[in-house]
Short mmCIF file of C-alpha atoms in Angstrom, two decimals:
data_model
loop_
_atom_site.label_atom_id
_atom_site.label_comp_id
_atom_site.label_asym_id
_atom_site.label_seq_id
_atom_site.Cartn_x
_atom_site.Cartn_y
_atom_site.Cartn_z
CA MET A 14 -27.39 27.72 -4.47
CA THR A 15 -24.70 26.30 -6.74
CA ALA A 16 -21.96 28.17 -4.90
CA ARG A 17 -23.21 26.84 -1.55
CA LEU A 18 -23.34 23.31 -2.97
CA HIS A 19 -19.81 23.61 -4.32
CA ALA A 20 -18.60 24.93 -0.98
CA ARG A 21 -20.28 22.06 0.84
CA LEU A 22 -18.79 19.49 -1.53
CA TYR A 23 -15.36 21.11 -1.23
CA GLY A 24 -15.65 21.00 2.55
CA ARG A 25 -16.49 17.31 2.47
CA MET A 26 -13.64 16.58 0.11
CA LEU A 27 -11.21 18.51 2.30
CA ALA A 28 -12.42 16.72 5.42
CA CYS A 29 -12.08 13.37 3.64
CA ALA A 30 -8.54 14.24 2.48
CA ILE A 31 -7.53 15.23 6.01
CA ALA A 32 -9.04 12.03 7.45
CA CYS A 33 -7.24 9.90 4.83
CA ALA A 34 -3.95 11.65 5.56
CA MET A 35 -4.40 11.08 9.30
CA LEU A 36 -5.24 7.41 8.68
CA ALA A 37 -2.20 6.99 6.43
CA THR A 38 0.01 8.57 9.08
CA MET A 39 -1.46 6.30 11.75
CA VAL A 40 -1.05 3.16 9.63
CA CYS A 41 2.51 4.16 8.75
CA ALA A 42 3.34 4.64 12.42
CA GLN A 43 1.78 1.28 13.26
CA GLU A 44 3.76 -0.40 10.48
CA LYS A 45 6.98 1.05 11.89
CA ALA A 46 6.11 -0.11 15.38
CA ALA A 47 4.84 -3.55 14.41
CA ARG A 48 7.11 -6.59 14.39
CA TYR A 49 6.91 -9.87 12.51
CA VAL A 50 5.68 -12.66 14.74
CA GLY A 51 5.08 -15.67 12.46
CA SER A 52 1.98 -17.35 11.07
CA GLU A 53 1.38 -19.52 14.13
CA LYS A 54 0.31 -16.39 16.02
CA CYS A 55 -2.57 -15.92 13.57
CA ARG A 56 -4.02 -19.38 14.05
CA SER A 57 -6.09 -18.92 17.20
CA CYS A 58 -8.26 -16.18 15.71
CA HIS A 59 -8.15 -17.19 12.04
CA GLU A 60 -8.32 -20.97 12.29
CA ALA A 61 -10.12 -21.61 8.98
CA ALA A 62 -7.86 -19.31 6.94
CA TYR A 63 -4.74 -20.70 8.66
CA THR A 64 -5.75 -24.33 8.12
CA GLY A 65 -6.60 -23.70 4.47
CA TRP A 66 -3.37 -21.81 3.83
CA LYS A 67 -1.33 -24.54 5.53
CA GLN A 68 -2.39 -26.98 2.79
CA THR A 69 -1.33 -24.71 -0.06
CA ARG A 70 1.97 -24.61 -1.92
CA MET A 71 2.46 -21.12 -0.47
CA ALA A 72 2.99 -22.73 2.92
CA ARG A 73 5.26 -25.43 1.48
CA VAL A 74 7.59 -23.64 -0.95
CA VAL A 75 10.80 -24.75 0.80
CA LEU A 76 10.95 -27.61 3.29
CA ASP A 77 13.68 -29.40 5.20
CA PRO A 78 13.63 -33.02 3.94
CA LYS A 79 14.73 -34.30 7.34
CA GLN A 80 11.65 -32.78 8.96
CA HIS A 81 9.39 -33.41 5.94
CA PRO A 82 10.55 -36.57 4.15
CA GLU A 83 7.15 -36.69 2.40
CA ALA A 84 8.09 -33.49 0.54
CA VAL A 85 10.88 -35.18 -1.43
CA LEU A 86 9.57 -35.92 -4.93
CA GLY A 87 12.83 -36.69 -6.76
CA ASP A 88 13.96 -40.29 -7.11
CA PHE A 89 17.11 -40.64 -4.98
CA SER A 90 16.87 -44.43 -4.88
CA LYS A 91 19.27 -45.00 -7.76
CA ALA A 92 22.13 -43.19 -9.47
CA ASP A 93 21.43 -40.85 -12.36
CA PRO A 94 23.97 -39.17 -14.66
CA ALA A 95 22.19 -35.81 -14.29
CA ARG A 96 22.45 -35.85 -10.48
CA SER A 97 25.77 -35.58 -8.68
CA PHE A 98 24.48 -35.29 -5.11
CA ASP A 99 22.56 -37.38 -2.59
CA LEU A 100 19.59 -36.58 -0.39
CA LYS A 101 21.90 -36.22 2.61
CA ASP A 102 23.37 -33.13 0.89
CA VAL A 103 19.98 -31.40 0.69
CA ALA A 104 19.01 -28.78 3.28
CA PHE A 105 15.86 -27.58 1.50
CA VAL A 106 13.62 -28.96 -1.23
CA TYR A 107 11.95 -26.28 -3.34
CA GLY A 108 8.77 -26.69 -5.40
CA SER A 109 6.08 -29.32 -5.73
CA ARG A 110 4.02 -28.74 -8.89
CA TRP A 111 6.20 -28.48 -12.00
CA LYS A 112 9.72 -28.97 -10.75
CA GLN A 113 11.60 -29.64 -7.56
CA ARG A 114 15.00 -28.11 -6.91
CA TYR A 115 17.41 -28.78 -4.07
CA PHE A 116 19.41 -26.38 -1.92
CA ALA A 117 22.54 -27.09 0.09
CA LYS A 118 23.60 -24.95 3.05
CA ARG A 119 27.10 -23.52 3.32
CA GLY A 120 27.79 -21.07 6.12
CA ASN A 121 24.71 -18.90 6.62
CA ASP A 122 23.48 -19.14 3.03
CA TYR A 123 21.92 -21.69 0.69
CA PHE A 124 23.04 -22.69 -2.80
CA PRO A 125 21.16 -24.56 -5.57
CA LEU A 126 22.41 -28.05 -6.31
CA PRO A 127 23.01 -28.82 -10.02
CA ALA A 128 20.01 -31.03 -10.81
CA GLN A 129 16.22 -30.66 -10.68
CA TRP A 130 13.36 -33.15 -10.75
CA ASP A 131 10.80 -32.88 -13.55
CA ILE A 132 7.66 -33.74 -11.59
CA GLU A 133 5.37 -34.42 -14.55
CA LYS A 134 7.81 -36.56 -16.55
CA LYS A 135 9.54 -38.05 -13.48
CA ARG A 136 13.10 -37.47 -14.63
CA TRP A 137 16.26 -35.71 -13.51
CA LEU A 138 17.40 -32.69 -15.52
CA PRO A 139 20.51 -30.52 -15.09
CA TYR A 140 19.98 -27.24 -13.27
CA HIS A 141 22.35 -24.39 -14.02
CA VAL A 142 21.34 -20.87 -15.03
CA GLU A 143 23.16 -20.24 -18.29
CA ALA A 144 24.84 -17.06 -19.53
CA GLY A 145 22.54 -14.77 -21.50
CA THR A 146 19.44 -15.72 -19.52
CA ASP A 147 18.63 -14.09 -16.15
CA TRP A 148 19.90 -10.51 -15.83
CA TRP A 149 21.81 -11.26 -12.62
CA VAL A 150 24.07 -13.99 -14.06
CA PRO A 151 27.01 -11.65 -14.94
CA HIS A 152 27.13 -10.42 -11.34
CA TYR A 153 27.91 -13.87 -9.88
CA GLY A 154 30.42 -16.62 -10.55
CA PRO A 155 29.91 -19.41 -13.08
CA THR A 156 28.99 -22.32 -10.78
CA ASN A 157 25.90 -22.91 -8.64
CA PHE A 158 28.04 -22.53 -5.52
CA ASP A 159 28.92 -18.99 -6.60
CA ARG A 160 25.24 -18.08 -6.60
CA PRO A 161 23.64 -17.92 -3.14
CA THR A 162 19.86 -18.14 -2.97
CA GLY A 163 19.72 -15.25 -0.48
CA PRO A 164 19.92 -12.54 -3.13
CA THR A 165 18.40 -14.58 -5.97
CA CYS A 166 15.50 -16.43 -4.31
CA ASP A 167 14.99 -16.32 -0.57
CA GLY A 168 13.20 -13.00 -0.20
CA CYS A 169 10.17 -14.51 -1.93
CA HIS A 170 10.46 -17.87 -0.19
CA SER A 171 10.29 -16.41 3.30
CA VAL A 172 8.85 -13.74 5.57
CA ASN A 173 11.10 -10.86 6.64
CA TYR A 174 14.40 -12.02 5.11
CA ASN A 175 17.23 -9.98 6.62
CA VAL A 176 19.85 -9.18 3.95
CA GLU A 177 22.53 -8.60 6.60
CA THR A 178 22.03 -11.63 8.86
CA HIS A 179 20.36 -13.96 6.31
CA GLU A 180 17.81 -14.80 9.00
CA VAL A 181 14.05 -14.98 8.49
CA THR A 182 11.00 -14.76 10.71
CA GLU A 183 9.56 -17.72 8.83
CA TRP A 184 10.39 -19.76 5.76
CA ASN A 185 7.66 -20.04 3.10
CA VAL A 186 4.98 -17.52 2.15
CA GLY A 187 3.50 -16.97 5.60
CA CYS A 188 0.57 -14.81 6.65
CA GLU A 189 2.68 -11.70 7.16
CA LYS A 190 4.06 -11.84 3.62
CA CYS A 191 0.62 -10.72 2.45
CA HIS A 192 -0.71 -8.99 5.59
CA GLY A 193 2.36 -7.20 6.92
CA PRO A 194 3.98 -7.41 10.37
CA GLY A 195 1.37 -8.62 12.84
CA SER A 196 2.52 -7.90 16.40
CA SER A 197 0.20 -4.91 16.90
CA HIS A 198 -2.75 -6.86 15.53
CA VAL A 199 -1.99 -9.85 17.74
CA GLU A 200 -1.80 -7.65 20.82
CA LYS A 201 -4.98 -5.73 20.00
CA PRO A 202 -6.90 -7.03 16.94
CA ALA A 203 -8.33 -4.23 14.80
CA LYS A 204 -8.79 -3.59 11.09
CA ALA A 205 -6.55 -0.52 11.29
CA ASN A 206 -3.41 -2.34 12.48
CA ILE A 207 -3.15 -5.11 9.88
CA VAL A 208 -3.07 -5.06 6.10
CA ASN A 209 -5.95 -6.70 4.27
CA PRO A 210 -5.10 -6.68 0.55
CA ALA A 211 -8.81 -6.77 -0.28
CA ARG A 212 -9.21 -3.32 1.29
CA LEU A 213 -6.29 -1.78 -0.62
CA ASP A 214 -6.67 0.01 -3.94
CA PHE A 215 -6.27 -2.33 -6.90
CA VAL A 216 -2.65 -1.32 -7.56
CA ARG A 217 -1.41 -2.02 -4.03
CA GLY A 218 -3.72 -5.02 -3.72
CA ASN A 219 -2.18 -6.60 -6.81
CA ASP A 220 1.30 -5.58 -5.66
CA THR A 221 0.82 -8.11 -2.85
CA CYS A 222 1.13 -10.89 -5.42
CA ILE A 223 3.26 -9.13 -8.04
CA GLN A 224 6.08 -8.66 -5.50
CA CYS A 225 7.05 -12.29 -6.13
CA HIS A 226 5.15 -13.25 -9.28
CA SER A 227 7.09 -10.94 -11.57
CA GLN A 228 10.47 -10.53 -13.20
CA GLY A 229 12.44 -7.37 -12.54
CA GLN A 230 14.97 -5.96 -10.11
CA PRO A 231 15.16 -3.52 -7.20
CA LEU A 232 15.54 0.17 -7.99
CA THR A 233 18.58 0.39 -5.71
CA ASN A 234 20.65 -2.57 -6.95
CA PRO A 235 23.30 -3.41 -5.86
CA ILE A 236 22.41 -3.63 -2.17
CA ALA A 237 25.29 -4.09 0.28
CA GLY A 238 27.45 -5.19 -2.63
CA LYS A 239 25.06 -7.87 -3.94
CA TYR A 240 22.51 -7.93 -6.74
CA TYR A 241 19.03 -8.95 -5.61
CA ASP A 242 16.31 -10.54 -7.72
CA TRP A 243 13.44 -9.67 -5.36
CA PRO A 244 12.07 -6.35 -3.98
CA VAL A 245 14.26 -5.75 -0.94
CA GLY A 246 12.58 -3.52 1.65
CA PHE A 247 9.06 -3.77 0.28
CA VAL A 248 6.29 -4.33 2.81
CA VAL A 249 2.79 -5.16 1.65
CA GLY A 250 0.54 -2.11 1.67
CA GLN A 251 3.22 0.07 0.13
CA ARG A 252 3.55 0.80 -3.60
CA LEU A 253 5.76 -1.84 -5.15
CA ALA A 254 6.91 0.60 -7.86
CA ASP A 255 8.82 2.50 -5.15
CA TYR A 256 11.06 -0.56 -4.70
CA TRP A 257 10.83 -2.67 -7.83
CA GLN A 258 11.13 -2.18 -11.58
CA LEU A 259 9.50 -4.73 -13.86
CA GLU A 260 11.59 -6.19 -16.65
CA GLU A 261 11.56 -3.78 -19.59
CA LEU A 262 9.20 -4.80 -22.39
CA LYS A 263 10.57 -4.46 -25.90
CA PRO A 264 7.94 -4.55 -28.67
CA GLY A 265 8.88 -6.85 -31.52
CA VAL A 266 11.66 -8.58 -29.58
CA THR A 267 11.77 -12.25 -28.62
CA ASN A 268 14.26 -13.02 -25.85
CA PHE A 269 14.64 -15.00 -22.64
CA TYR A 270 11.90 -12.97 -20.95
CA GLN A 271 9.31 -12.23 -23.62
CA PHE A 272 7.80 -12.99 -26.99
CA ALA A 273 7.54 -10.30 -29.65
CA ASP A 274 3.97 -9.39 -28.61
CA GLU A 275 5.27 -8.79 -25.04
CA THR A 276 3.68 -11.94 -23.61
CA ALA A 277 6.05 -13.56 -21.12
CA HIS A 278 8.40 -16.25 -22.42
CA LYS A 279 9.24 -17.74 -19.02
CA ASN A 280 7.61 -18.54 -15.70
CA ARG A 281 7.43 -16.14 -12.73
CA MET A 282 6.14 -13.36 -14.99
CA GLN A 283 2.45 -13.47 -14.20
CA GLY A 284 2.64 -9.90 -12.94
CA ASN A 285 4.49 -8.70 -16.05
CA ASP A 286 1.68 -10.20 -18.14
CA PHE A 287 -1.17 -9.07 -15.94
CA VAL A 288 -0.35 -5.35 -15.79
CA GLN A 289 -0.68 -5.26 -19.60
CA SER A 290 -4.16 -6.75 -19.52
CA THR A 291 -7.57 -5.13 -19.82
CA MET A 292 -8.47 -7.06 -16.66
CA TYR A 293 -5.83 -5.16 -14.67
CA HIS A 294 -6.95 -1.83 -16.10
CA ARG A 295 -10.52 -2.68 -15.08
CA GLU A 296 -9.14 -3.04 -11.53
CA VAL A 297 -9.48 -6.82 -11.23
CA ARG A 298 -7.23 -8.20 -8.47
CA CYS A 299 -5.27 -11.46 -8.50
CA PHE A 300 -7.26 -12.71 -5.52
CA ASP A 301 -10.55 -12.16 -7.35
CA CYS A 302 -9.59 -15.35 -9.18
CA HIS A 303 -7.16 -17.07 -6.80
CA GLN A 304 -8.03 -18.10 -3.24
CA VAL A 305 -4.69 -18.31 -1.45
CA HIS A 306 -6.26 -19.64 1.75
CA SER A 307 -7.39 -22.84 0.05
CA ASN A 308 -5.83 -25.72 -1.84
CA LYS A 309 -9.23 -27.12 -2.78
CA ASN A 310 -9.03 -26.22 -6.48
CA VAL A 311 -6.20 -26.43 -9.00
CA ALA A 312 -4.00 -23.31 -9.06
CA ASN A 313 -5.85 -22.12 -5.93
CA LEU A 314 -8.75 -20.97 -8.09
CA ALA A 315 -11.76 -19.53 -6.29
CA LYS A 316 -14.06 -21.97 -8.13
CA PRO A 317 -13.56 -25.62 -9.11
CA ASP A 318 -13.95 -25.00 -12.84
CA SER A 319 -12.14 -22.24 -14.71
CA ASN A 320 -15.16 -21.55 -16.94
CA GLN A 321 -17.32 -21.02 -13.85
CA LEU A 322 -14.80 -18.50 -12.67
CA CYS A 323 -14.58 -16.58 -15.96
CA LEU A 324 -18.30 -16.65 -16.70
CA GLY A 325 -19.10 -15.40 -13.23
CA CYS A 326 -18.08 -11.94 -14.48
CA HIS A 327 -18.30 -12.30 -18.25
CA THR A 328 -22.10 -12.56 -18.24
CA ALA A 329 -24.43 -11.64 -21.09
CA ASP A 330 -25.16 -8.19 -19.61
CA ASN A 331 -21.44 -7.37 -19.40
CA PRO A 332 -20.14 -5.52 -22.49
CA ALA A 333 -17.14 -7.89 -22.29
CA GLY A 334 -19.39 -10.84 -21.54
CA LEU A 335 -20.16 -14.03 -23.39
CA LYS A 336 -22.85 -13.70 -26.04
CA GLY A 337 -24.59 -17.02 -26.64
CA THR A 338 -23.39 -20.38 -25.37
CA VAL A 339 -19.85 -21.51 -24.67
CA THR A 340 -20.01 -23.82 -27.69
CA GLU A 341 -21.19 -21.00 -29.96
CA HIS A 342 -18.34 -18.81 -28.77
CA THR A 343 -15.54 -21.38 -28.84
CA HIS A 344 -16.71 -23.61 -31.72
CA HIS A 345 -15.72 -26.57 -29.59
CA ALA A 346 -17.91 -29.14 -27.89
CA GLU A 347 -19.03 -28.25 -24.37
CA GLY A 348 -16.75 -29.84 -21.79
CA SER A 349 -13.85 -30.25 -24.22
CA THR A 350 -10.44 -28.67 -23.75
CA GLY A 351 -11.15 -26.24 -26.58
CA ALA A 352 -14.30 -25.03 -24.84
CA LYS A 353 -12.38 -23.80 -21.81
CA CYS A 354 -11.86 -20.03 -21.63
CA VAL A 355 -8.27 -20.50 -20.46
CA SER A 356 -7.36 -22.64 -23.48
CA CYS A 357 -7.61 -19.66 -25.82
CA HIS A 358 -7.16 -16.70 -23.48
CA MET A 359 -4.52 -18.14 -21.14
CA PRO A 360 -2.54 -20.63 -23.26
CA ARG A 361 0.38 -22.54 -21.80
CA VAL A 362 3.25 -20.81 -23.60
CA GLU A 363 5.57 -19.76 -20.74
CA GLN A 364 8.36 -22.20 -19.92
CA THR A 365 8.88 -23.25 -16.33
CA ILE A 366 11.13 -26.26 -17.00
CA LYS A 367 12.08 -28.09 -20.18
CA ASP A 368 8.93 -29.05 -22.13
CA ASN A 369 6.65 -27.82 -19.30
CA PHE A 370 4.74 -24.59 -19.67
CA VAL A 371 2.48 -22.38 -17.54
CA ARG A 372 -0.39 -20.14 -18.55
CA ALA A 373 -0.07 -16.60 -19.89
CA HIS A 374 -1.87 -13.85 -17.94
CA THR A 375 -2.36 -11.16 -20.59
CA PHE A 376 -5.73 -12.76 -21.49
CA ARG A 377 -5.09 -11.82 -25.12
CA PHE A 378 -5.97 -14.25 -27.88
CA ILE A 379 -2.81 -15.07 -29.82
CA SER A 380 -3.70 -15.60 -33.47
CA PRO A 381 -1.99 -18.02 -35.87
CA VAL A 382 -0.87 -14.98 -37.85
CA GLU A 383 1.20 -13.84 -34.87
CA THR A 384 2.91 -17.24 -34.89
CA GLU A 385 3.78 -16.78 -38.54
CA GLN A 386 5.00 -13.23 -38.00
CA SER A 387 6.96 -13.56 -34.76
CA GLY A 388 7.05 -17.18 -33.64
CA ILE A 389 4.89 -16.86 -30.53
CA PRO A 390 2.91 -20.10 -30.02
CA ASN A 391 -0.82 -19.79 -30.60
CA PRO A 392 -3.46 -21.85 -28.79
CA CYS A 393 -4.92 -23.35 -31.98
CA THR A 394 -1.89 -25.22 -33.28
CA SER A 395 -0.52 -25.78 -29.78
CA CYS A 396 -3.56 -27.99 -29.21
CA HIS A 397 -4.00 -29.19 -32.81
CA ALA A 398 -0.32 -30.03 -33.09
CA ASP A 399 -0.83 -31.95 -36.35
CA LYS A 400 -2.22 -28.86 -38.10
CA THR A 401 -0.57 -25.83 -39.68
CA THR A 402 -1.05 -22.16 -38.91
CA ALA A 403 -2.54 -21.76 -42.41
CA TRP A 404 -5.19 -24.34 -41.50
CA ALA A 405 -5.94 -22.57 -38.22
CA ARG A 406 -6.16 -19.17 -39.89
CA GLU A 407 -8.67 -20.43 -42.46
CA GLU A 408 -10.76 -22.17 -39.81
CA LEU A 409 -10.94 -18.99 -37.74
CA ARG A 410 -12.06 -16.96 -40.73
CA LYS A 411 -15.12 -19.18 -40.97
CA TRP A 412 -16.26 -18.22 -37.48
CA LYS A 413 -19.19 -15.82 -37.71
CA THR A 414 -19.60 -15.18 -33.97
CA VAL A 415 -16.34 -13.26 -33.47
CA SER A 416 -14.56 -10.47 -35.30
CA PRO A 417 -12.42 -11.72 -38.19
CA TRP A 418 -10.08 -8.79 -37.48
CA ARG A 419 -9.28 -10.24 -34.07
CA VAL A 420 -8.91 -13.95 -34.80
CA GLY A 421 -8.18 -14.29 -38.51
CA GLN A 422 -5.49 -11.69 -39.02
#
């Protein structure tokens, strides 16, 4: 009986493996045959998703200020010592949440102009990537006009960037950036001829986002004599690790990219953070938390309140869930900043522009002791800026609802 059962199970497994191999071959062939057609082709069948996406920053990463004057956030109305160019020199504006940068076009490439607008503080700041920062700096000349955005930026700001012609199917993060080339699907809509990241395994599903929200470099650099800062050749649905290597983590080191505990030091490293996390290893996907087809909530969150989002999974019956009330867990009044899950587990410690920081995605609690040992900012004294790490450490040791080994040492 056991032998027959084993044989039956083996037969099913073999049949499943053959079917999966056939499906993979078919999808691969379709991917090779499919062409990029642009997001507008998706609209007629996916009106709600298209309309929602169109309002997001994904759809508005880079815009021509002549076609979209409303996109210009910097103050060009008066002279400023940090800005040496005028709006007439700008071919593209980039960014709309933390900073806005400006690109000029020369020949068939774009180049960053030497000033950026601090959106929150409404001020001009110099923009020039300094020596000893990004890995690619030694491979280009010293001025902004020696550093084309094609190899350093544009692959993530467009769909189907061609490294030879510098042409794109579409500027901005269009539908096909996350769903793959869509001509076959447009001609004959079917689940099998388009990529849906939600149906991919968690590694390839997350690779959809990590392809741009990470720091690293292509495995094959240089490419056609240039050094690229985005995964050239990668198409969603493939394994990103076959094209892209994440920035090397160095335990105990604080540098341009990381703090000593390996939390990111700079922006555009959400993927570098996330792959370290327990959440990633429990197969959570970026889009379990972020709804990229909607601009309804801050940071494209799937729910209007971050605590609602976190506590939707971290319920009392989850071993990693919240035990007791939010106030009992956080020791802060309900509704206060300190009572938000993200305040302690996703602190703003990663610099995006001078004095502006974005949230970490390791989900680790950074204790005051780690600040004392290695200088990484902790959420306690980042919020209670008038207090010392010694004060924070002693306060945490009084908490009886959490392990003192996790928060007090």
